[in-house]
Short mmCIF file of C-alpha atoms in Angstrom, two decimals:
data_model
loop_
_atom_site.label_atom_id
_atom_site.label_comp_id
_atom_site.label_asym_id
_atom_site.label_seq_id
_atom_site.Cartn_x
_atom_site.Cartn_y
_atom_site.Cartn_z
CA MET A 14 16.83 -20.07 35.49
CA SER A 15 14.61 -16.79 36.57
CA LYS A 16 11.17 -16.34 36.47
CA MET A 17 11.11 -13.13 33.98
CA MET A 18 14.04 -15.65 31.89
CA LYS A 19 10.94 -18.29 31.56
CA ILE A 20 8.45 -15.52 31.30
CA ILE A 21 11.00 -14.02 27.57
CA GLY A 22 12.14 -18.11 26.78
CA ALA A 23 8.19 -18.71 27.15
CA VAL A 24 7.16 -15.97 24.92
CA ALA A 25 9.90 -16.28 22.40
CA VAL A 26 8.66 -20.10 21.41
CA ILE A 27 5.32 -19.19 21.29
CA ASN A 28 5.79 -16.01 18.74
CA ILE A 29 8.13 -18.44 16.89
CA VAL A 30 5.85 -20.84 16.16
CA ALA A 31 3.54 -18.04 15.00
CA ARG A 32 5.73 -16.60 12.88
CA MET A 33 5.93 -20.44 11.35
CA PHE A 34 2.15 -20.10 10.86
CA GLY A 35 2.04 -16.78 9.14
CA PHE A 36 4.49 -18.21 6.62
CA LEU A 37 2.52 -21.62 6.17
CA ARG A 38 0.07 -19.20 5.30
CA GLU A 39 2.53 -18.67 2.16
CA VAL A 40 3.22 -22.03 1.57
CA VAL A 41 -0.89 -23.17 1.01
CA ILE A 42 -1.50 -20.20 -0.96
CA GLY A 43 1.07 -21.48 -2.94
CA ASN A 44 0.58 -24.54 -3.07
CA GLN A 45 -3.82 -23.99 -4.38
CA TYR A 46 -2.54 -20.96 -6.67
CA GLY A 47 1.66 -21.08 -7.69
CA THR A 48 2.52 -17.56 -8.90
CA SER A 49 -0.46 -16.54 -10.88
CA ALA A 50 -2.51 -13.84 -11.30
CA THR A 51 -4.58 -15.11 -8.13
CA ALA A 52 -1.52 -15.98 -6.23
CA ASP A 53 -0.54 -12.76 -6.82
CA ALA A 54 -4.47 -10.76 -6.55
CA ILE A 55 -4.36 -12.08 -2.86
CA ALA A 56 -0.47 -10.78 -2.79
CA ALA A 57 -1.36 -6.69 -3.30
CA ALA A 58 -4.88 -7.32 -1.38
CA TYR A 59 -3.48 -7.61 1.81
CA THR A 60 -1.01 -5.32 1.66
CA ILE A 61 -2.49 -2.17 2.66
CA PRO A 62 -4.03 -3.25 5.31
CA ASN A 63 -1.27 -5.18 6.69
CA PHE A 64 0.41 -1.49 6.25
CA ILE A 65 -2.11 -0.14 8.39
CA TYR A 66 -1.92 -3.02 11.32
CA LEU A 67 1.93 -3.46 11.69
CA VAL A 68 2.71 0.01 11.22
CA VAL A 69 -0.39 2.13 12.72
CA GLY A 70 -0.65 -0.45 15.42
CA GLY A 71 2.52 -0.67 16.26
CA GLY A 72 3.61 2.98 16.96
CA LEU A 73 0.37 4.53 18.47
CA THR A 74 1.24 0.73 20.83
CA THR A 75 4.47 2.10 21.75
CA ALA A 76 3.99 5.51 22.42
CA PHE A 77 0.68 4.38 24.47
CA ILE A 78 3.30 2.12 26.54
CA SER A 79 6.06 5.15 27.20
CA VAL A 80 3.83 7.15 28.49
CA TYR A 81 2.20 4.48 30.51
CA HIS A 82 5.05 3.65 32.03
CA SER A 83 6.12 7.68 32.73
CA THR A 84 2.54 9.41 33.71
CA LYS A 85 1.99 10.51 37.20
CA SER A 86 -1.62 11.16 36.26
CA ASP A 87 -4.74 8.31 36.96
CA LYS A 88 -3.40 5.18 34.86
CA ALA A 89 -7.26 4.21 34.16
CA LEU A 90 -8.77 6.70 32.71
CA TYR A 91 -5.30 7.07 30.72
CA VAL A 92 -5.75 3.88 28.71
CA ARG A 93 -9.64 4.73 28.62
CA LYS A 94 -8.49 8.23 26.70
CA SER A 95 -5.76 5.78 24.94
CA PHE A 96 -8.25 3.71 23.84
CA THR A 97 -10.46 6.01 22.11
CA THR A 98 -7.80 7.43 20.38
CA VAL A 99 -6.47 4.14 18.97
CA LEU A 100 -10.55 3.05 18.41
CA LEU A 101 -10.36 6.46 16.26
CA ALA A 102 -7.37 6.57 14.37
CA ALA A 103 -8.13 2.75 13.40
CA VAL A 104 -11.53 3.62 12.14
CA SER A 105 -11.09 7.00 10.46
CA ILE A 106 -7.90 5.59 8.70
CA THR A 107 -10.21 2.41 8.00
CA THR A 108 -12.81 4.41 6.73
CA LEU A 109 -11.20 6.67 4.54
CA LEU A 110 -9.20 3.89 2.84
CA ILE A 111 -12.90 1.81 1.99
CA ILE A 112 -14.42 5.06 0.77
CA PHE A 113 -11.43 5.04 -1.78
CA THR A 114 -10.53 1.99 -2.41
CA ASP A 115 -10.74 1.94 -6.08
CA PRO A 116 -8.11 5.67 -6.11
CA THR A 117 -5.88 3.71 -3.57
CA LEU A 118 -5.91 0.60 -5.23
CA LYS A 119 -5.17 1.83 -8.67
CA LEU A 120 -2.66 4.35 -7.09
CA PHE A 121 -0.23 1.14 -6.40
CA LEU A 122 -1.84 -1.54 -8.93
CA GLU A 123 -2.33 0.55 -12.16
CA ASP A 124 -1.08 -2.58 -14.09
CA LEU A 125 -3.74 -5.00 -13.38
CA SER A 126 -5.92 -6.38 -15.77
CA GLU A 127 -9.36 -5.72 -15.00
CA GLN A 128 -10.18 -9.87 -13.89
CA GLU A 129 -7.23 -8.72 -11.52
CA TYR A 130 -8.56 -5.85 -10.02
CA ALA A 131 -11.74 -7.57 -10.05
CA LEU A 132 -10.37 -10.22 -7.38
CA VAL A 133 -7.90 -8.04 -5.68
CA ARG A 134 -10.99 -5.35 -4.82
CA ASN A 135 -13.36 -8.74 -3.53
CA LEU A 136 -10.48 -9.69 -1.36
CA TYR A 137 -9.24 -5.73 0.17
CA LEU A 138 -13.03 -5.05 1.17
CA TRP A 139 -12.81 -7.88 2.75
CA MET A 140 -9.58 -7.60 4.47
CA MET A 141 -9.52 -3.92 5.15
CA PRO A 142 -11.87 -3.85 7.88
CA SER A 143 -9.86 -5.75 9.63
CA SER A 144 -7.49 -3.51 9.90
CA ILE A 145 -9.66 -2.12 13.11
CA ILE A 146 -9.73 -4.97 14.39
CA LEU A 147 -5.89 -5.81 14.94
CA VAL A 148 -4.70 -1.98 15.47
CA LEU A 149 -6.82 -1.97 18.63
CA SER A 150 -5.42 -5.93 19.41
CA THR A 151 -1.70 -4.74 19.39
CA TRP A 152 -3.03 -2.07 21.35
CA MET A 153 -4.34 -4.45 23.99
CA SER A 154 -1.33 -6.06 24.17
CA GLY A 155 0.40 -3.08 24.82
CA VAL A 156 -1.88 -2.86 27.54
CA LEU A 157 -1.85 -6.72 28.91
CA ASN A 158 2.56 -6.48 27.95
CA VAL A 159 3.17 -3.34 30.61
CA ASN A 160 1.20 -5.73 32.78
CA GLY A 161 3.19 -8.70 32.67
CA LYS A 162 0.58 -10.82 30.94
CA TYR A 163 2.50 -11.50 28.17
CA ASN A 164 1.28 -15.04 27.61
CA LEU A 165 -2.33 -13.98 26.12
CA SER A 166 -0.44 -11.65 23.34
CA SER A 167 1.94 -14.01 21.93
CA MET A 168 -0.81 -16.51 22.23
CA ALA A 169 -3.07 -14.15 20.46
CA VAL A 170 -0.98 -13.81 17.16
CA LEU A 171 -0.41 -17.22 17.21
CA LEU A 172 -4.67 -17.87 17.40
CA TYR A 173 -4.62 -14.88 14.39
CA ASN A 174 -2.61 -16.80 11.71
CA VAL A 175 -3.47 -20.29 12.77
CA GLY A 176 -6.89 -19.07 12.63
CA PHE A 177 -6.22 -16.69 9.68
CA VAL A 178 -4.70 -19.89 7.42
CA GLY A 179 -7.13 -22.14 9.03
CA ILE A 180 -10.44 -20.71 8.16
CA ALA A 181 -9.25 -20.05 4.90
CA VAL A 182 -8.44 -23.40 3.36
CA LEU A 183 -11.73 -24.86 5.15
CA LEU A 184 -13.59 -22.43 2.88
CA THR A 185 -12.03 -22.46 -0.46
CA SER A 186 -13.66 -25.11 -1.50
CA ALA A 187 -16.75 -23.10 -1.51
CA PHE A 188 -15.46 -19.31 -2.10
CA GLY A 189 -12.08 -19.71 -3.84
CA PRO A 190 -8.91 -17.35 -3.34
CA GLU A 191 -12.06 -15.41 -1.47
CA SER A 192 -12.08 -17.39 1.58
CA TYR A 193 -8.09 -15.59 1.90
CA GLY A 194 -10.07 -12.41 2.27
CA ILE A 195 -12.62 -14.08 5.01
CA GLY A 196 -9.70 -15.75 6.47
CA ALA A 197 -8.04 -12.15 7.50
CA MET A 198 -11.50 -10.67 8.94
CA LEU A 199 -12.13 -13.69 11.05
CA GLY A 200 -8.37 -14.29 12.28
CA ALA A 201 -8.96 -11.07 13.65
CA VAL A 202 -11.99 -11.40 14.82
CA LEU A 203 -10.71 -14.09 17.11
CA MET A 204 -7.97 -12.23 18.16
CA GLY A 205 -9.38 -9.27 18.87
CA GLY A 206 -11.74 -11.30 21.34
CA PHE A 207 -9.55 -13.50 22.54
CA LEU A 208 -7.60 -10.69 24.27
CA TYR A 209 -10.41 -9.02 24.74
CA MET A 210 -11.44 -11.88 27.49
CA GLY A 211 -7.93 -11.70 28.78
CA LEU A 212 -8.35 -7.97 29.52
CA ARG A 213 -11.82 -8.81 30.99
CA LYS A 214 -10.59 -11.88 33.01
CA SER A 215 -7.65 -9.65 34.10
CA LYS A 216 -9.72 -7.44 35.59
CA LEU A 217 -7.35 -4.52 35.13
CA TYR A 218 -9.06 -1.45 33.34
CA SER A 219 -12.58 -0.86 31.64
CA LEU A 220 -12.48 0.34 27.93
CA LYS A 221 -15.32 2.67 28.02
CA PRO A 222 -14.65 5.69 25.56
CA SER A 223 -13.07 8.39 27.35
CA PHE A 224 -12.81 11.40 24.98
CA GLY A 225 -11.03 14.32 25.17
CA MET A 226 -7.30 15.57 24.11
CA SER A 227 -5.75 15.52 27.79
CA ASP A 228 -1.93 15.85 27.87
CA ASP A 229 -1.15 12.11 28.45
CA VAL A 230 -3.17 12.00 25.02
CA LYS A 231 -0.88 14.71 23.55
CA ARG A 232 2.44 13.20 24.60
CA LEU A 233 1.07 9.78 23.13
CA TRP A 234 0.78 11.69 19.89
CA VAL A 235 4.06 13.23 20.07
CA ILE A 236 5.97 10.24 20.92
CA ALA A 237 4.00 8.10 18.53
CA LEU A 238 4.61 10.14 15.14
CA PRO A 239 8.39 9.79 14.97
CA ILE A 240 7.67 5.80 15.32
CA LEU A 241 4.53 5.64 12.85
CA PHE A 242 7.21 7.09 10.08
CA GLY A 243 10.31 5.05 11.43
CA GLY A 244 7.46 2.38 10.39
CA ALA A 245 6.51 2.93 7.46
CA SER A 246 9.56 3.62 6.07
CA LEU A 247 10.38 -0.31 6.32
CA GLN A 248 7.42 -1.29 5.72
CA PHE A 249 7.63 0.67 2.52
CA TYR A 250 9.21 -1.94 1.51
CA ILE A 251 6.66 -4.24 0.67
CA LEU A 252 3.95 -1.92 -0.69
CA ILE A 253 7.50 -1.13 -3.29
CA HIS A 254 7.42 -4.66 -3.88
CA ARG A 255 3.74 -4.82 -4.83
CA ILE A 256 4.05 -1.92 -6.89
CA VAL A 257 7.28 -2.87 -9.01
CA SER A 258 6.43 -6.19 -9.60
CA ALA A 259 2.71 -5.30 -10.85
CA GLN A 260 4.71 -3.92 -13.67
CA PHE A 261 6.38 -7.28 -14.78
CA ASP A 262 4.75 -10.70 -16.02
CA GLU A 263 1.24 -12.24 -14.01
CA GLY A 264 3.60 -14.30 -11.01
CA VAL A 265 6.11 -12.04 -10.30
CA MET A 266 4.31 -10.31 -7.46
CA SER A 267 3.52 -13.85 -5.34
CA ALA A 268 6.94 -14.54 -6.38
CA VAL A 269 9.01 -11.75 -4.95
CA ASN A 270 5.87 -12.31 -1.95
CA TYR A 271 6.85 -16.20 -1.53
CA ALA A 272 10.68 -15.43 -1.90
CA SER A 273 10.39 -12.14 0.44
CA LYS A 274 8.45 -13.94 3.24
CA SER A 275 10.79 -17.73 2.75
CA THR A 276 14.06 -15.31 3.72
CA GLY A 277 12.11 -12.79 6.13
CA LEU A 278 11.53 -16.09 8.54
CA PRO A 279 15.20 -17.13 9.30
CA GLN A 280 16.28 -13.27 9.69
CA ALA A 281 13.07 -12.63 12.73
CA ILE A 282 13.61 -16.03 14.37
CA LEU A 283 17.14 -15.25 14.60
CA MET A 284 16.89 -12.11 15.43
CA THR A 285 14.39 -12.67 17.97
CA ALA A 286 16.82 -15.37 19.63
CA VAL A 287 19.53 -12.25 19.89
CA THR A 288 17.17 -9.90 20.84
CA THR A 289 15.10 -11.93 23.55
CA VAL A 290 18.62 -12.04 25.40
CA ILE A 291 19.72 -8.96 25.20
CA TYR A 292 17.18 -6.34 25.35
CA PRO A 293 15.99 -6.84 28.63
CA LEU A 294 19.16 -6.77 29.61
CA LEU A 295 20.06 -3.26 27.40
CA SER A 296 16.73 -1.63 28.88
CA LYS A 297 18.15 -1.94 32.64
CA LYS A 298 21.89 -1.01 31.96
CA GLU A 299 20.16 2.27 29.59
CA GLY A 300 18.57 3.25 33.05
CA GLU A 301 21.56 2.63 35.22
CA GLY A 302 23.70 4.36 32.55
CA ASP A 303 25.75 1.77 32.80
CA MET A 304 28.11 2.47 29.10
CA GLU A 305 30.06 0.09 29.54
CA THR A 306 27.91 -2.93 29.30
CA ILE A 307 25.76 -1.66 26.50
CA ARG A 308 28.85 -1.32 24.42
CA LYS A 309 29.24 -5.34 24.83
CA LEU A 310 25.90 -5.92 24.30
CA TYR A 311 26.24 -4.21 21.33
CA LYS A 312 29.09 -5.80 19.90
CA LYS A 313 27.66 -9.13 21.55
CA GLY A 314 24.36 -8.68 19.39
CA ILE A 315 26.18 -8.04 16.39
CA LEU A 316 28.36 -10.79 16.39
CA TYR A 317 25.15 -13.50 17.21
CA LEU A 318 23.68 -12.22 14.59
CA VAL A 319 26.72 -12.90 12.11
CA ALA A 320 27.00 -16.27 13.63
CA LEU A 321 23.58 -17.49 13.05
CA LEU A 322 23.28 -15.30 9.72
CA ALA A 323 26.39 -16.76 7.93
CA PRO A 324 25.55 -19.58 7.70
CA ALA A 325 21.69 -19.20 6.96
CA THR A 326 22.16 -16.75 4.25
CA ALA A 327 25.10 -19.10 2.40
CA VAL A 328 23.06 -22.12 3.10
CA ALA A 329 19.99 -20.00 1.60
CA TYR A 330 21.92 -18.48 -1.58
CA PHE A 331 23.56 -22.01 -2.15
CA PHE A 332 20.46 -23.98 -2.06
CA ALA A 333 17.94 -21.87 -3.55
CA GLU A 334 16.93 -24.18 -5.68
CA PRO A 335 16.23 -27.43 -3.89
CA LEU A 336 14.88 -25.52 -0.26
CA ILE A 337 12.00 -23.60 -2.58
CA SER A 338 11.41 -27.32 -4.49
CA LEU A 339 11.19 -28.55 -1.56
CA VAL A 340 9.21 -26.26 0.61
CA PHE A 341 6.75 -25.04 -2.07
CA GLU A 342 7.21 -27.06 -4.96
CA ARG A 343 3.36 -29.17 -4.73
CA GLY A 344 -0.17 -29.04 -6.27
CA GLU A 345 -0.13 -25.63 -8.69
CA PHE A 346 2.93 -24.41 -7.48
CA THR A 347 5.25 -26.07 -10.68
CA GLY A 348 8.91 -26.11 -11.52
CA GLU A 349 8.51 -23.37 -13.34
CA SER A 350 7.68 -21.55 -10.43
CA VAL A 351 10.49 -22.16 -8.33
CA LEU A 352 12.76 -21.09 -11.25
CA LEU A 353 10.54 -18.01 -11.57
CA MET A 354 11.92 -17.87 -7.87
CA THR A 355 15.26 -18.57 -7.32
CA PRO A 356 17.40 -15.98 -8.48
CA ILE A 357 14.94 -13.64 -6.60
CA PHE A 358 15.10 -15.47 -3.41
CA ARG A 359 18.83 -15.96 -3.48
CA VAL A 360 19.72 -12.24 -3.65
CA PHE A 361 16.75 -11.64 -1.07
CA ALA A 362 18.90 -13.89 1.07
CA LEU A 363 21.21 -11.62 1.36
CA SER A 364 19.61 -9.04 2.66
CA MET A 365 18.39 -10.83 6.23
CA PHE A 366 21.20 -9.82 8.02
CA PHE A 367 21.07 -6.21 7.39
CA LEU A 368 17.48 -6.24 7.83
CA ALA A 369 17.61 -7.85 11.34
CA ALA A 370 21.15 -5.83 12.24
CA ASN A 371 19.49 -2.69 11.19
CA THR A 372 16.29 -3.55 13.64
CA PHE A 373 18.38 -4.47 16.26
CA ILE A 374 20.61 -1.15 16.17
CA THR A 375 17.92 0.89 16.02
CA ARG A 376 16.78 -0.70 19.46
CA PHE A 377 19.78 1.03 21.06
CA TYR A 378 18.56 4.12 19.10
CA TYR A 379 15.34 3.74 20.89
CA ALA A 380 17.14 3.41 24.45
CA LYS A 381 18.82 6.45 24.12
CA ALA A 382 15.52 8.35 23.66
CA ASN A 383 17.19 8.90 19.68
CA SER A 384 14.04 8.05 17.31
CA ILE A 385 14.41 10.69 14.89
CA VAL A 386 18.12 9.52 13.40
CA PRO A 387 17.23 6.26 12.47
CA VAL A 388 13.76 7.43 10.68
CA ILE A 389 15.69 9.28 8.57
CA PHE A 390 18.46 6.87 7.94
CA SER A 391 15.49 4.74 6.47
CA LEU A 392 13.69 6.90 4.13
CA ILE A 393 16.79 7.53 2.79
CA SER A 394 17.53 4.58 2.21
CA VAL A 395 14.30 2.93 1.70
CA LEU A 396 12.40 5.50 -0.95
CA GLY A 397 16.17 6.75 -2.26
CA ILE A 398 18.69 4.18 -2.12
CA ASN A 399 15.85 1.21 -2.49
CA VAL A 400 13.68 2.82 -5.75
CA ALA A 401 16.98 4.31 -7.20
CA VAL A 402 18.51 0.71 -7.48
CA ILE A 403 15.44 -0.96 -8.49
CA TYR A 404 14.99 1.57 -11.55
CA ALA A 405 18.42 1.27 -12.23
CA MET A 406 18.21 -2.82 -12.96
CA MET A 407 15.11 -3.93 -13.81
CA ASP A 408 16.08 -3.60 -17.49
CA SER A 409 18.69 -5.51 -16.73
CA PHE A 410 18.12 -8.15 -13.99
CA GLY A 411 14.27 -8.19 -14.01
CA PRO A 412 12.32 -8.74 -11.01
CA SER A 413 15.17 -9.46 -9.20
CA ALA A 414 16.30 -5.91 -8.81
CA ILE A 415 13.21 -5.50 -6.23
CA ALA A 416 15.69 -7.37 -4.17
CA TYR A 417 18.70 -6.24 -5.52
CA GLY A 418 16.90 -2.73 -4.38
CA THR A 419 16.79 -4.19 -0.12
CA PHE A 420 19.49 -5.70 -0.08
CA ILE A 421 21.74 -2.89 -0.96
CA SER A 422 19.21 -0.44 0.69
CA ALA A 423 19.46 -2.35 3.33
CA ALA A 424 23.56 -2.87 3.60
CA ALA A 425 23.90 1.48 3.40
CA ASN A 426 21.28 1.67 5.98
CA PHE A 427 23.41 -0.84 8.74
CA VAL A 428 26.74 1.69 7.24
CA MET A 429 24.63 5.03 8.59
CA LEU A 430 23.09 3.31 11.49
CA VAL A 431 26.81 2.53 12.42
CA ILE A 432 28.57 5.31 11.55
CA TYR A 433 26.28 7.32 13.73
CA ALA A 434 26.47 5.00 16.65
CA ARG A 435 29.57 4.76 16.48
CA VAL A 436 30.80 8.54 16.41
CA LYS A 437 27.72 10.10 18.85
CA TRP A 438 27.69 7.00 21.53
CA LYS A 439 31.30 5.37 20.70
CA LEU A 440 29.29 1.27 20.59
#
C-alpha cells in the first residue's frame, strides 16, 4: 500500500471516529433531556453558530486552498493576508449576529415560549463566539492540509467533538443545559489551540496579520462566494428544519434533529469511504484530461453508493423503531419520544442515498471548475422544492412533512445534477 493511501486511510478512520463522537453528543442530549423543550433549545441555539462554521469556514478555506496552489506570489505573504481576511470576516459576521441577537433569533424561532426563548438566548450567547475560533480552525486545517499535515486537522475535529460532549456532561450538574453552551465554546478553544500549536510546531508560516487587498485575496473572494452560496444552500436544510419544527408541539424540533443526525451518520461515513478512494484519482485524471477514466470513476462511485446505502436505507426504514429504541431510549428519552421520532426517521432514511450522491456528484462539477450550476440546483431544491413540499404536506403528515421535504428535494437535485452532467460531459 502506498504512503498516500495509508495517509488517506488514517484520515478517513479519524474522521469517522470524530463523526461518531459528534453523534454521541446527540445521544447524550437525548438521554438527559429527551424530546423536551430543553432539548429543542439546545438544537435551536447551535443552528446559527454551526451554520457560520460550516459555510463561512468551509467556503473561505476551499477558496484559500485553490489560490494557494495557483498563486505565483510569495506564499508566506498570501497566508498572512488570507489569515487576516478570514479573521476579519469571522469577527465581523459573529459580532453582528451577537449585537442583533434578539432580531436574529426571533426571525427564525418566533413560536417559542418566553421560558424556551430565554434558554435559547443564553445558549446562543455562549455558543456564538465559538464561531470565530471554528472558522479560523477550518482555515488552519486548510493550511496544514496543503502542506501534508492531514492527521493534525483530522485530530482537531475529533478533539472538538470529544471536548464539546465531555465538557458538557461534566458541567451538567453545575450549569444544567447551559453546559452545552460552555462545552461548545471550550471545545472550539481546544480545537483552535491544538491547530495553532500544530502550525507553530511545524514552523510553516507566520500568522502575523497583514492588511491590504492583494490580487490573491481578491481571487480568494471571487472563488469563495459561489462556494459560500453552495454551502449555505445545503445548510439551509437544517435552518428550515428548525424554523418549521418550531411551529409544532414541544419536542418536535429535537426529534427532527435526532432523526436527521441519525440518518446523516451512515450516509456521511459511507460517502467518506467512497470519496476517499475515488476523489484523489479524480483530481489526478482531471489534470491529465483523461475523460474516459473520469467517466468510469463517476459510474463506479454511484454504484458503490447504491451498494452501500441501499441496504442501510432498507434497515433504517424497516427497523426504525427498534434501532431508535436501542440507541436513544434511556433516561429522559422515553417510549413516547421513540414513537415521536420513528416516522420522521423513516422518511429521512429515504434521503440518505440522494444526499450522499449529490455531494459526490458535485465534486465532479468542482473538478470541472463549474461551481455555479450546483449552487443553482441546490437553491432550487432546498429553498424551492423543499419548502413547497413541507408546507403542502404539513397538515396531512405533521412533522414528517419536514423529512419528506428533504427526501423529495434531494431526489430532485440528484436528477438535475445527473441530467446536466450527462448532457454537458457525457458522464
